[in-house]
mmCIF file of C-alpha atoms in Angstrom:
data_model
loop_
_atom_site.group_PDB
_atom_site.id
_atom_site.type_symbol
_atom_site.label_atom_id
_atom_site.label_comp_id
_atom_site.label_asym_id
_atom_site.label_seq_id
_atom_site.Cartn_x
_atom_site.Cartn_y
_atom_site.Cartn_z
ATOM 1 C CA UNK A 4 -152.069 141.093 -37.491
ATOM 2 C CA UNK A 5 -155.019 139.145 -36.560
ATOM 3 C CA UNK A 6 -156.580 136.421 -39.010
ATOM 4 C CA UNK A 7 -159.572 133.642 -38.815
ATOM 5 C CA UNK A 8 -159.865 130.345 -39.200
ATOM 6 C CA UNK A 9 -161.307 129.779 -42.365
ATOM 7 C CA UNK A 10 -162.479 126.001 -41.368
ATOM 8 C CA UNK A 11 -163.407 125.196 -37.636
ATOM 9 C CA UNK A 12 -160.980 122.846 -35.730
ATOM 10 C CA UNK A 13 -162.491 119.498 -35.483
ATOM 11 C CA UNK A 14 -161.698 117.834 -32.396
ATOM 12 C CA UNK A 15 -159.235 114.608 -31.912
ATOM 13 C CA UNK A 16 -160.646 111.819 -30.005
ATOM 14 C CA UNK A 17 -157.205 110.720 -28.308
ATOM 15 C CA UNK A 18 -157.288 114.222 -26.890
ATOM 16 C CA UNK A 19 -160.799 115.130 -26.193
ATOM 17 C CA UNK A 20 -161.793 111.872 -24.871
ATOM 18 C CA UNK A 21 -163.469 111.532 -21.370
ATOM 19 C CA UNK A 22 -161.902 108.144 -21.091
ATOM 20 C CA UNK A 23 -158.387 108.224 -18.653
ATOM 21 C CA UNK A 24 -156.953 105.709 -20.649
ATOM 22 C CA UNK A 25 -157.610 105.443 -24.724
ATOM 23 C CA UNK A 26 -157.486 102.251 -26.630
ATOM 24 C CA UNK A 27 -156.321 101.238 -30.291
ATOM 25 C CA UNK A 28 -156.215 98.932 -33.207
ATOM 26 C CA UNK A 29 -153.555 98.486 -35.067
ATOM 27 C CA UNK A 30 -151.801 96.666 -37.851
ATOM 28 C CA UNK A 31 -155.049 95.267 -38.994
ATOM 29 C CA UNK A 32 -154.125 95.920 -43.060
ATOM 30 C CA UNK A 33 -152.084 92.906 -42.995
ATOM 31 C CA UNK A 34 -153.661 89.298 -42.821
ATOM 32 C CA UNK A 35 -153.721 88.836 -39.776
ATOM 33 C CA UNK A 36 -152.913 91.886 -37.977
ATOM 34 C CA UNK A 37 -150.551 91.753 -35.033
ATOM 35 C CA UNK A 38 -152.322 87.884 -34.186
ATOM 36 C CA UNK A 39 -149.980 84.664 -34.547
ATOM 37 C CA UNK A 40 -152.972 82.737 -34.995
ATOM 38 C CA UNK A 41 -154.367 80.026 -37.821
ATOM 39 C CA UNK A 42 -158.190 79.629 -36.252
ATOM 40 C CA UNK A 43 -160.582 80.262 -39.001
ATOM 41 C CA UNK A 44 -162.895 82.552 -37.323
ATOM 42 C CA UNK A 45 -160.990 85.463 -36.595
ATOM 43 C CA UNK A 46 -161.196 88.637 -38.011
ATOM 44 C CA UNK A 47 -159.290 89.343 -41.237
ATOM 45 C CA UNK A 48 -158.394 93.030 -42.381
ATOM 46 C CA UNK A 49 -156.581 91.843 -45.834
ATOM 47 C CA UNK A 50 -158.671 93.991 -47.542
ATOM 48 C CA UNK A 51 -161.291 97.075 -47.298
ATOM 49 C CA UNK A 52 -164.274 95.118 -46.193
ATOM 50 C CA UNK A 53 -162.266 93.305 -43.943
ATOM 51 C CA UNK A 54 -160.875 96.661 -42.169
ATOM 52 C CA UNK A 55 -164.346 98.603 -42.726
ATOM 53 C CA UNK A 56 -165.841 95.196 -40.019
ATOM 54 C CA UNK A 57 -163.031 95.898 -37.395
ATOM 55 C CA UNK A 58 -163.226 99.512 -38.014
ATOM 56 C CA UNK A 59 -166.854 98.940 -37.251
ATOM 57 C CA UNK A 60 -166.657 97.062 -33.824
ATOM 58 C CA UNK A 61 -163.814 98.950 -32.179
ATOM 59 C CA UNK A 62 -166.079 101.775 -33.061
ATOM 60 C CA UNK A 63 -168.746 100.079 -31.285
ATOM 61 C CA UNK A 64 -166.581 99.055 -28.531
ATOM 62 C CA UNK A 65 -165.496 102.513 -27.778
ATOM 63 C CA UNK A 66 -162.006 102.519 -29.029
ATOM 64 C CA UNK A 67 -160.367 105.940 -30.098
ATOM 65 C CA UNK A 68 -157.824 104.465 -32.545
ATOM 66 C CA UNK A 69 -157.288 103.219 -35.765
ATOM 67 C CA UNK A 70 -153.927 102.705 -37.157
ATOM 68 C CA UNK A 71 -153.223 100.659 -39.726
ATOM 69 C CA UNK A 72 -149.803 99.927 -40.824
ATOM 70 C CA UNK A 73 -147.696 102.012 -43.450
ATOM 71 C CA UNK A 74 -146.695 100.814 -46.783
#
């Protein structure tokens, strides 16, 4: 028995990407992220805006990832 997709398959960057080696963020849901760090001007992902502005540049940078981490 043969049946069709009702929705197309999207793609997933990690697989379809032409880069040979695919980059991430993660952990940025906590204050602080995966950075031991007290300088004022980094990037804080403590809440939605926060994550939505480092979303935003790894975007821009070309990364493929975004995994934040489970609660």
């Amino acid at each position: 028995m043969r049946t069709e997709k009702a929705y197309p398959i999207k793609p997933n960057p990690m697989r379809s990407s032409r880069n040979k080696i695919q980059l991430g963020v993660f952990s940025t849901n906590t204050e602080g992220g995966c950075t031991v760090t007290n300088a004022p001007e980094r990037l804080r992902g403590d809440d939605w805006a926060g994550n939505l502005e480092i979303a935003r540049v790894a975007d821009d940078a070309g990364f493929e990832a975004f995994i934040p981490v489970g609660r």
